[in-house]
Amino acid sequence: MQDKYNKTLIIFAFIVIVLFSFTTDLISFKNIGTHSVYKLMSEKPFKMDASPYCYRVGVPLLAYAMPLDSGTAFQIILYLSAGLLILLSHLFLSSFKLDKKAVLVTLLVFISTFWTIRYFIFNPFEINNVAFVLLIACLFFMINKNNVLFSITLLLALFIKENALVLLPVYLTYKYQIYKRKSFLMMLKYALPPVLVYVLFRFISFKAYFGSDIIAHFNYFSGRLGFAGYFKLIVNNTVLIWGMLLPVILIDMKTLFSTIKKHLWTLVLFILSLLWPLLTPGSDLNFYYAYPAVLIWFAYSIQSIFQKHTNFSKLFVPIVIVFQIMVNYLIFPKSIIFSLPEYTGLAIYYVLIGFNIAALLIGFILLVKNRKTENLN
């Protein structure tokens, strides 16, 4: 049975990656953006002096070390990281008390989420794909209590992208639930040293930007949006990024609350990911750093649905997966990221809201019918 689930996952992942590869156009370099910056850094990794890109030397340095042109190097890194992300996410979810079917469905929905694979096929000159791999690797080592490997992976992750700093409070929260006061010593021993190395690198290499860039971005971002604008950004991006994972989580709120109570670090990771855009550019990809928490919430919710409502799950789960794939093709067409006019962006947002509401309504209707059938039986 385990082999059956693994084969299904591998086949589905392969089909999705191939499908996305042949139906997604590569990004155009007409406009200057982060993709252009990382492409330049892959040719001269330490020549960039603009914050925060100058600190993110890991992926450009890896591309620079490969005996290939930068485009080919980044594409190889993309496909390797996509495979590793799926594998590590599978190992990560398998570390919890989840049945194989729940893990498989969670990964099928996750793979078909736009920001997991398709965005990076559209824009291979990116670093977040590798950052996501190291994020899930750190959490995997944390959950499996391998503190040394957690520490080493955290150090690597910080030089890919500074978002890995969220793992410091996440690690402390996880350890505190198990070891209480001893957790502070564990954080000092395993989580803090990589952060200190990274801070020293920032201070020695780019002293001029030490903290001032973060303060400047916070003042600009918070001043431009205000509280109401930032709240709207959180709601919009949460809907756009997580798509069909949200209705499944929201249908079973009791399971969600019990999962958060048991794994409090997931809530810490989710909240910090929502706050991170205040400190550095890129709200959508920064929000996506919460994906391990969302995966766990979804997996426990879908497992609860499978266990309590068998007939319901047979109908609802395929609907969720089909909706998710449709969203990738209808909501996120080939040239979405940098060239959408405002009205098109609003249309996409409202269509996706419609998909979420439809999934919730279908879910609740099927759930009510299923409960009536179970009561009759």
Short mmCIF file of C-alpha atoms in Angstrom, two decimals:
data_model
loop_
_atom_site.label_atom_id
_atom_site.label_comp_id
_atom_site.label_asym_id
_atom_site.label_seq_id
_atom_site.Cartn_x
_atom_site.Cartn_y
_atom_site.Cartn_z
CA MET A 1 0.00 0.00 0.00
CA GLN A 2 2.86 2.38 0.84
CA ASP A 3 4.42 1.70 -2.58
CA LYS A 4 1.08 2.47 -4.24
CA TYR A 5 0.89 5.91 -2.60
CA ASN A 6 4.53 6.69 -3.37
CA LYS A 7 4.10 5.73 -7.04
CA THR A 8 0.94 7.86 -7.30
CA LEU A 9 2.78 10.84 -5.85
CA ILE A 10 5.80 10.43 -8.15
CA ILE A 11 3.63 10.05 -11.27
CA PHE A 12 1.43 13.04 -10.37
CA ALA A 13 4.46 15.24 -9.55
CA PHE A 14 6.14 14.30 -12.82
CA ILE A 15 2.99 15.03 -14.85
CA VAL A 16 2.44 18.40 -13.16
CA ILE A 17 6.06 19.52 -13.62
CA VAL A 18 6.09 18.46 -17.29
CA LEU A 19 2.67 20.05 -17.88
CA PHE A 20 3.75 23.33 -16.29
CA SER A 21 7.06 23.27 -18.16
CA PHE A 22 5.44 23.00 -21.60
CA THR A 23 2.59 25.44 -20.92
CA THR A 24 4.41 28.25 -19.13
CA ASP A 25 6.42 30.91 -20.94
CA LEU A 26 9.71 32.02 -19.46
CA ILE A 27 9.79 35.50 -17.99
CA SER A 28 10.74 38.47 -20.17
CA PHE A 29 13.63 40.66 -19.05
CA LYS A 30 12.10 43.84 -20.44
CA ASN A 31 11.52 45.12 -16.91
CA ILE A 32 14.13 45.24 -14.18
CA GLY A 33 13.15 43.03 -11.29
CA THR A 34 14.57 40.59 -8.77
CA HIS A 35 15.02 38.01 -11.54
CA SER A 36 17.43 40.37 -13.30
CA VAL A 37 19.32 40.99 -10.06
CA TYR A 38 19.88 37.28 -9.36
CA LYS A 39 20.89 36.67 -12.96
CA LEU A 40 23.56 39.37 -12.63
CA MET A 41 24.66 37.96 -9.27
CA SER A 42 25.16 34.51 -10.81
CA GLU A 43 27.84 36.09 -13.03
CA LYS A 44 29.42 38.14 -10.20
CA PRO A 45 28.05 36.84 -6.86
CA PHE A 46 29.69 39.38 -4.55
CA LYS A 47 29.49 42.49 -6.74
CA MET A 48 25.89 43.39 -5.86
CA ASP A 49 25.71 46.07 -3.15
CA ALA A 50 21.94 46.70 -3.03
CA SER A 51 20.12 45.46 0.06
CA PRO A 52 18.64 42.92 0.64
CA TYR A 53 19.89 41.11 -2.48
CA CYS A 54 23.56 41.45 -1.59
CA TYR A 55 23.08 39.08 1.37
CA ARG A 56 21.34 36.38 -0.67
CA VAL A 57 24.48 34.94 -2.19
CA GLY A 58 23.72 31.21 -1.83
CA VAL A 59 21.85 30.40 -5.06
CA PRO A 60 23.76 32.86 -7.32
CA LEU A 61 27.02 31.45 -5.97
CA LEU A 62 25.82 27.91 -6.72
CA ALA A 63 24.86 28.92 -10.27
CA TYR A 64 28.24 30.68 -10.67
CA ALA A 65 30.09 27.51 -9.59
CA MET A 66 28.35 25.40 -12.24
CA PRO A 67 30.24 25.17 -15.56
CA LEU A 68 27.16 26.33 -17.49
CA ASP A 69 25.58 29.57 -18.63
CA SER A 70 23.46 31.25 -15.97
CA GLY A 71 20.12 30.36 -17.63
CA THR A 72 20.89 26.65 -17.81
CA ALA A 73 22.35 26.63 -14.29
CA PHE A 74 19.24 28.26 -12.80
CA GLN A 75 16.93 25.83 -14.64
CA ILE A 76 18.88 22.82 -13.34
CA ILE A 77 18.68 24.27 -9.81
CA LEU A 78 14.93 24.83 -10.34
CA TYR A 79 14.11 21.22 -11.28
CA LEU A 80 16.38 19.75 -8.61
CA SER A 81 14.83 21.97 -5.95
CA ALA A 82 11.29 21.13 -7.17
CA GLY A 83 12.02 17.41 -6.76
CA LEU A 84 13.64 17.92 -3.36
CA LEU A 85 10.76 20.11 -2.17
CA ILE A 86 8.21 17.39 -2.94
CA LEU A 87 10.40 14.66 -1.41
CA LEU A 88 11.15 16.62 1.77
CA SER A 89 7.52 17.71 2.13
CA HIS A 90 6.56 14.02 1.95
CA LEU A 91 9.13 13.07 4.60
CA PHE A 92 8.10 16.06 6.72
CA LEU A 93 4.38 15.18 6.71
CA SER A 94 5.22 11.50 7.31
CA SER A 95 6.86 12.57 10.59
CA PHE A 96 3.41 13.32 12.05
CA LYS A 97 0.56 11.00 13.05
CA LEU A 98 -1.09 11.17 9.65
CA ASP A 99 -2.38 8.31 7.54
CA LYS A 100 -0.88 7.74 4.09
CA LYS A 101 -4.01 8.81 2.23
CA ALA A 102 -4.11 12.21 4.00
CA VAL A 103 -0.41 12.79 3.25
CA LEU A 104 -0.89 11.86 -0.41
CA VAL A 105 -3.90 14.17 -0.95
CA THR A 106 -2.12 17.02 0.85
CA LEU A 107 0.90 16.67 -1.41
CA LEU A 108 -1.24 16.42 -4.58
CA VAL A 109 -2.97 19.71 -3.73
CA PHE A 110 0.35 21.29 -2.65
CA ILE A 111 2.15 20.32 -5.88
CA SER A 112 -0.60 21.89 -7.97
CA THR A 113 -0.43 25.19 -6.06
CA PHE A 114 0.90 27.98 -8.28
CA TRP A 115 3.70 29.10 -5.95
CA THR A 116 5.10 25.60 -5.39
CA ILE A 117 6.41 24.91 -8.90
CA ARG A 118 4.78 26.90 -11.71
CA TYR A 119 5.97 30.34 -10.57
CA PHE A 120 9.59 29.17 -10.69
CA ILE A 121 9.18 27.59 -14.11
CA PHE A 122 7.82 30.97 -15.22
CA ASN A 123 10.73 32.70 -13.48
CA PRO A 124 13.69 30.31 -13.01
CA PHE A 125 16.02 33.20 -12.03
CA GLU A 126 14.76 33.04 -8.46
CA ILE A 127 16.05 31.94 -5.06
CA ASN A 128 12.85 31.19 -3.17
CA ASN A 129 12.54 27.66 -4.58
CA VAL A 130 15.80 26.70 -2.85
CA ALA A 131 14.81 28.73 0.24
CA PHE A 132 11.60 26.67 0.51
CA VAL A 133 13.61 23.42 0.30
CA LEU A 134 15.91 24.48 3.15
CA LEU A 135 12.96 25.77 5.19
CA ILE A 136 11.20 22.38 5.09
CA ALA A 137 14.55 20.61 5.68
CA CYS A 138 15.11 22.69 8.85
CA LEU A 139 11.62 21.87 10.11
CA PHE A 140 12.09 18.19 9.27
CA PHE A 141 15.28 18.06 11.36
CA MET A 142 13.58 20.04 14.13
CA ILE A 143 10.61 17.65 14.31
CA ASN A 144 12.93 14.63 14.25
CA LYS A 145 15.09 16.17 16.99
CA ASN A 146 18.29 16.28 14.95
CA ASN A 147 19.60 19.56 16.35
CA VAL A 148 23.02 19.49 14.68
CA LEU A 149 21.59 19.08 11.17
CA PHE A 150 18.97 21.73 11.98
CA SER A 151 21.77 24.14 12.89
CA ILE A 152 23.80 23.44 9.74
CA THR A 153 20.74 23.70 7.46
CA LEU A 154 19.63 26.93 9.14
CA LEU A 155 23.05 28.47 8.41
CA LEU A 156 22.74 27.52 4.72
CA ALA A 157 19.14 28.77 4.60
CA LEU A 158 20.10 32.20 5.95
CA PHE A 159 22.55 32.73 3.09
CA ILE A 160 19.81 31.82 0.61
CA LYS A 161 17.27 34.28 2.04
CA GLU A 162 16.92 36.07 5.36
CA ASN A 163 13.34 34.79 5.85
CA ALA A 164 14.91 31.78 7.54
CA LEU A 165 15.20 34.00 10.64
CA VAL A 166 11.56 33.10 11.38
CA LEU A 167 12.87 29.67 12.36
CA LEU A 168 14.43 31.10 15.52
CA PRO A 169 11.08 31.72 17.34
CA VAL A 170 9.59 28.66 15.63
CA TYR A 171 12.37 26.44 17.04
CA LEU A 172 11.98 27.98 20.51
CA THR A 173 8.19 27.47 20.48
CA TYR A 174 8.52 23.84 19.39
CA LYS A 175 11.16 23.04 22.01
CA TYR A 176 9.32 24.94 24.77
CA GLN A 177 6.22 22.78 24.35
CA ILE A 178 8.40 19.71 25.02
CA TYR A 179 11.24 20.84 27.29
CA LYS A 180 9.92 24.06 28.89
CA ARG A 181 12.81 26.10 30.39
CA LYS A 182 15.47 23.83 28.92
CA SER A 183 14.35 25.03 25.48
CA PHE A 184 16.11 28.38 25.94
CA LEU A 185 19.46 26.63 26.40
CA MET A 186 18.79 24.51 23.31
CA MET A 187 18.03 27.63 21.29
CA LEU A 188 21.28 29.25 22.46
CA LYS A 189 23.21 26.13 21.54
CA TYR A 190 21.68 25.20 18.18
CA ALA A 191 19.55 28.01 16.71
CA LEU A 192 21.41 31.17 17.71
CA PRO A 193 24.97 30.40 16.43
CA PRO A 194 23.94 30.26 12.72
CA VAL A 195 22.09 33.56 13.16
CA LEU A 196 25.15 35.19 14.76
CA VAL A 197 27.35 34.02 11.85
CA TYR A 198 24.85 35.51 9.41
CA VAL A 199 24.61 38.80 11.35
CA LEU A 200 28.41 39.09 11.41
CA PHE A 201 28.50 38.51 7.64
CA ARG A 202 25.98 41.30 7.11
CA PHE A 203 27.83 43.66 9.43
CA ILE A 204 31.34 43.00 8.08
CA SER A 205 30.44 42.80 4.39
CA PHE A 206 27.81 45.55 4.14
CA LYS A 207 28.08 47.67 7.26
CA ALA A 208 26.24 50.55 5.59
CA TYR A 209 23.04 48.51 5.37
CA PHE A 210 23.13 47.01 8.86
CA GLY A 211 19.53 47.56 9.97
CA SER A 212 18.96 50.84 8.14
CA ASP A 213 17.47 49.10 5.08
CA ILE A 214 14.94 47.22 7.24
CA ILE A 215 13.88 50.42 9.04
CA ALA A 216 13.56 52.29 5.74
CA HIS A 217 11.41 49.54 4.20
CA PHE A 218 9.21 49.31 7.30
CA ASN A 219 8.60 53.07 7.33
CA TYR A 220 7.81 53.12 3.61
CA PHE A 221 5.62 50.03 3.58
CA SER A 222 3.65 50.77 6.75
CA GLY A 223 3.30 54.47 5.85
CA ARG A 224 2.06 53.70 2.34
CA LEU A 225 -0.47 51.06 3.36
CA GLY A 226 -1.49 51.81 6.93
CA PHE A 227 -3.20 49.21 9.13
CA ALA A 228 -6.32 48.87 6.95
CA GLY A 229 -4.26 48.54 3.76
CA TYR A 230 -1.99 45.92 5.32
CA PHE A 231 -4.96 43.92 6.61
CA LYS A 232 -6.46 43.97 3.11
CA LEU A 233 -3.10 42.81 1.70
CA ILE A 234 -3.05 39.88 4.15
CA VAL A 235 -6.58 38.80 3.20
CA ASN A 236 -5.96 39.17 -0.55
CA ASN A 237 -2.66 37.32 -0.55
CA THR A 238 -3.91 34.57 1.73
CA VAL A 239 -6.75 33.84 -0.70
CA LEU A 240 -4.59 34.15 -3.82
CA ILE A 241 -1.71 32.06 -2.49
CA TRP A 242 -3.44 29.20 -0.68
CA GLY A 243 -6.38 28.71 -3.00
CA MET A 244 -8.20 25.43 -2.40
CA LEU A 245 -6.31 24.54 0.77
CA LEU A 246 -8.36 27.14 2.66
CA PRO A 247 -11.88 25.66 2.23
CA VAL A 248 -10.72 22.26 3.49
CA ILE A 249 -9.09 23.81 6.56
CA LEU A 250 -12.09 26.04 7.30
CA ILE A 251 -14.67 23.25 6.95
CA ASP A 252 -13.29 21.51 10.06
CA MET A 253 -12.42 24.33 12.48
CA LYS A 254 -12.38 21.99 15.47
CA THR A 255 -9.53 19.98 13.95
CA LEU A 256 -7.70 23.20 13.04
CA PHE A 257 -7.80 24.49 16.63
CA SER A 258 -6.73 21.16 18.10
CA THR A 259 -3.83 20.95 15.59
CA ILE A 260 -2.66 24.47 16.46
CA LYS A 261 -2.87 23.67 20.16
CA LYS A 262 -0.77 20.55 19.69
CA HIS A 263 1.69 22.17 17.24
CA LEU A 264 1.80 25.78 18.40
CA TRP A 265 4.89 26.49 16.30
CA THR A 266 2.71 26.29 13.16
CA LEU A 267 0.77 29.36 14.30
CA VAL A 268 4.03 31.19 15.08
CA LEU A 269 5.36 30.41 11.59
CA PHE A 270 2.09 31.50 9.96
CA ILE A 271 1.88 34.82 11.85
CA LEU A 272 5.55 35.69 11.28
CA SER A 273 5.20 34.98 7.56
CA LEU A 274 2.28 37.42 7.43
CA LEU A 275 4.35 40.08 9.21
CA TRP A 276 7.56 39.55 7.22
CA PRO A 277 6.59 41.84 4.28
CA LEU A 278 6.90 44.74 6.72
CA LEU A 279 10.65 44.07 6.84
CA THR A 280 11.57 43.11 3.26
CA PRO A 281 10.01 43.40 -0.24
CA GLY A 282 7.74 40.74 -1.77
CA SER A 283 4.48 40.11 0.10
CA ASP A 284 3.27 37.07 -1.85
CA LEU A 285 6.43 34.93 -1.62
CA ASN A 286 7.01 36.06 1.98
CA PHE A 287 3.51 34.88 2.88
CA TYR A 288 4.26 31.55 1.19
CA TYR A 289 6.93 30.82 3.80
CA ALA A 290 4.03 29.71 6.01
CA TYR A 291 3.37 26.75 3.71
CA PRO A 292 4.68 24.03 6.13
CA ALA A 293 2.14 25.22 8.72
CA VAL A 294 -0.68 25.30 6.15
CA LEU A 295 0.31 21.81 4.94
CA ILE A 296 0.01 20.39 8.45
CA TRP A 297 -3.35 22.10 9.06
CA PHE A 298 -4.66 20.82 5.72
CA ALA A 299 -3.35 17.30 6.28
CA TYR A 300 -4.99 16.95 9.71
CA SER A 301 -8.24 18.46 8.38
CA ILE A 302 -8.38 16.12 5.39
CA GLN A 303 -7.53 13.15 7.63
CA SER A 304 -10.41 14.09 9.93
CA ILE A 305 -12.74 14.30 6.92
CA PHE A 306 -11.59 10.88 5.68
CA GLN A 307 -12.12 9.29 9.10
CA LYS A 308 -15.48 10.86 9.97
CA HIS A 309 -17.12 11.23 6.57
CA THR A 310 -15.98 8.56 4.11
CA ASN A 311 -18.63 9.14 1.44
CA PHE A 312 -18.21 12.90 1.68
CA SER A 313 -14.44 12.67 1.19
CA LYS A 314 -14.83 10.55 -1.96
CA LEU A 315 -16.73 13.42 -3.59
CA PHE A 316 -15.13 16.48 -2.02
CA VAL A 317 -11.42 15.64 -2.36
CA PRO A 318 -11.49 15.20 -6.18
CA ILE A 319 -13.40 18.51 -6.44
CA VAL A 320 -10.68 20.27 -4.44
CA ILE A 321 -7.86 18.84 -6.60
CA VAL A 322 -9.68 19.66 -9.87
CA PHE A 323 -10.45 23.21 -8.65
CA GLN A 324 -6.81 23.65 -7.67
CA ILE A 325 -5.52 22.66 -11.12
CA MET A 326 -8.15 24.85 -12.80
CA VAL A 327 -7.02 27.79 -10.68
CA ASN A 328 -3.47 27.32 -11.93
CA TYR A 329 -4.58 27.60 -15.54
CA LEU A 330 -7.53 29.97 -15.40
CA ILE A 331 -6.46 32.25 -12.59
CA PHE A 332 -2.74 32.34 -13.32
CA PRO A 333 -2.21 32.56 -17.10
CA LYS A 334 1.19 32.65 -18.72
CA SER A 335 2.07 36.32 -18.29
CA ILE A 336 0.41 37.12 -14.98
CA ILE A 337 3.15 38.23 -12.63
CA PHE A 338 4.52 41.50 -13.94
CA SER A 339 2.12 42.71 -16.63
CA LEU A 340 -1.45 42.63 -15.31
CA PRO A 341 -3.56 45.81 -15.51
CA GLU A 342 -5.43 46.65 -12.32
CA TYR A 343 -8.89 45.56 -13.55
CA THR A 344 -7.51 42.16 -14.64
CA GLY A 345 -5.93 41.65 -11.22
CA LEU A 346 -9.30 42.42 -9.56
CA ALA A 347 -11.09 40.02 -11.89
CA ILE A 348 -8.62 37.25 -11.05
CA TYR A 349 -9.04 37.93 -7.35
CA TYR A 350 -12.85 37.77 -7.51
CA VAL A 351 -12.83 34.62 -9.64
CA LEU A 352 -10.55 32.93 -7.09
CA ILE A 353 -12.83 34.12 -4.26
CA GLY A 354 -15.65 32.48 -6.24
CA PHE A 355 -13.71 29.20 -6.44
CA ASN A 356 -13.16 29.27 -2.66
CA ILE A 357 -16.81 30.04 -1.89
CA ALA A 358 -17.96 27.34 -4.33
CA ALA A 359 -15.63 24.78 -2.71
CA LEU A 360 -16.89 25.76 0.77
CA LEU A 361 -20.57 25.57 -0.28
CA ILE A 362 -20.08 22.21 -2.03
CA GLY A 363 -18.18 20.96 1.01
CA PHE A 364 -20.87 22.01 3.50
CA ILE A 365 -23.71 20.65 1.33
CA LEU A 366 -21.98 17.28 0.91
CA LEU A 367 -21.10 17.25 4.61
CA VAL A 368 -24.72 17.84 5.68
CA LYS A 369 -25.99 15.16 3.28
CA ASN A 370 -23.32 12.75 4.50
CA ARG A 371 -24.29 13.32 8.15
CA LYS A 372 -27.96 12.71 7.38
CA THR A 373 -27.06 9.45 5.62
CA GLU A 374 -24.89 8.35 8.55
CA ASN A 375 -27.68 9.16 11.03
CA LEU A 376 -30.18 7.11 9.03
CA ASN A 377 -27.80 4.18 8.94
#
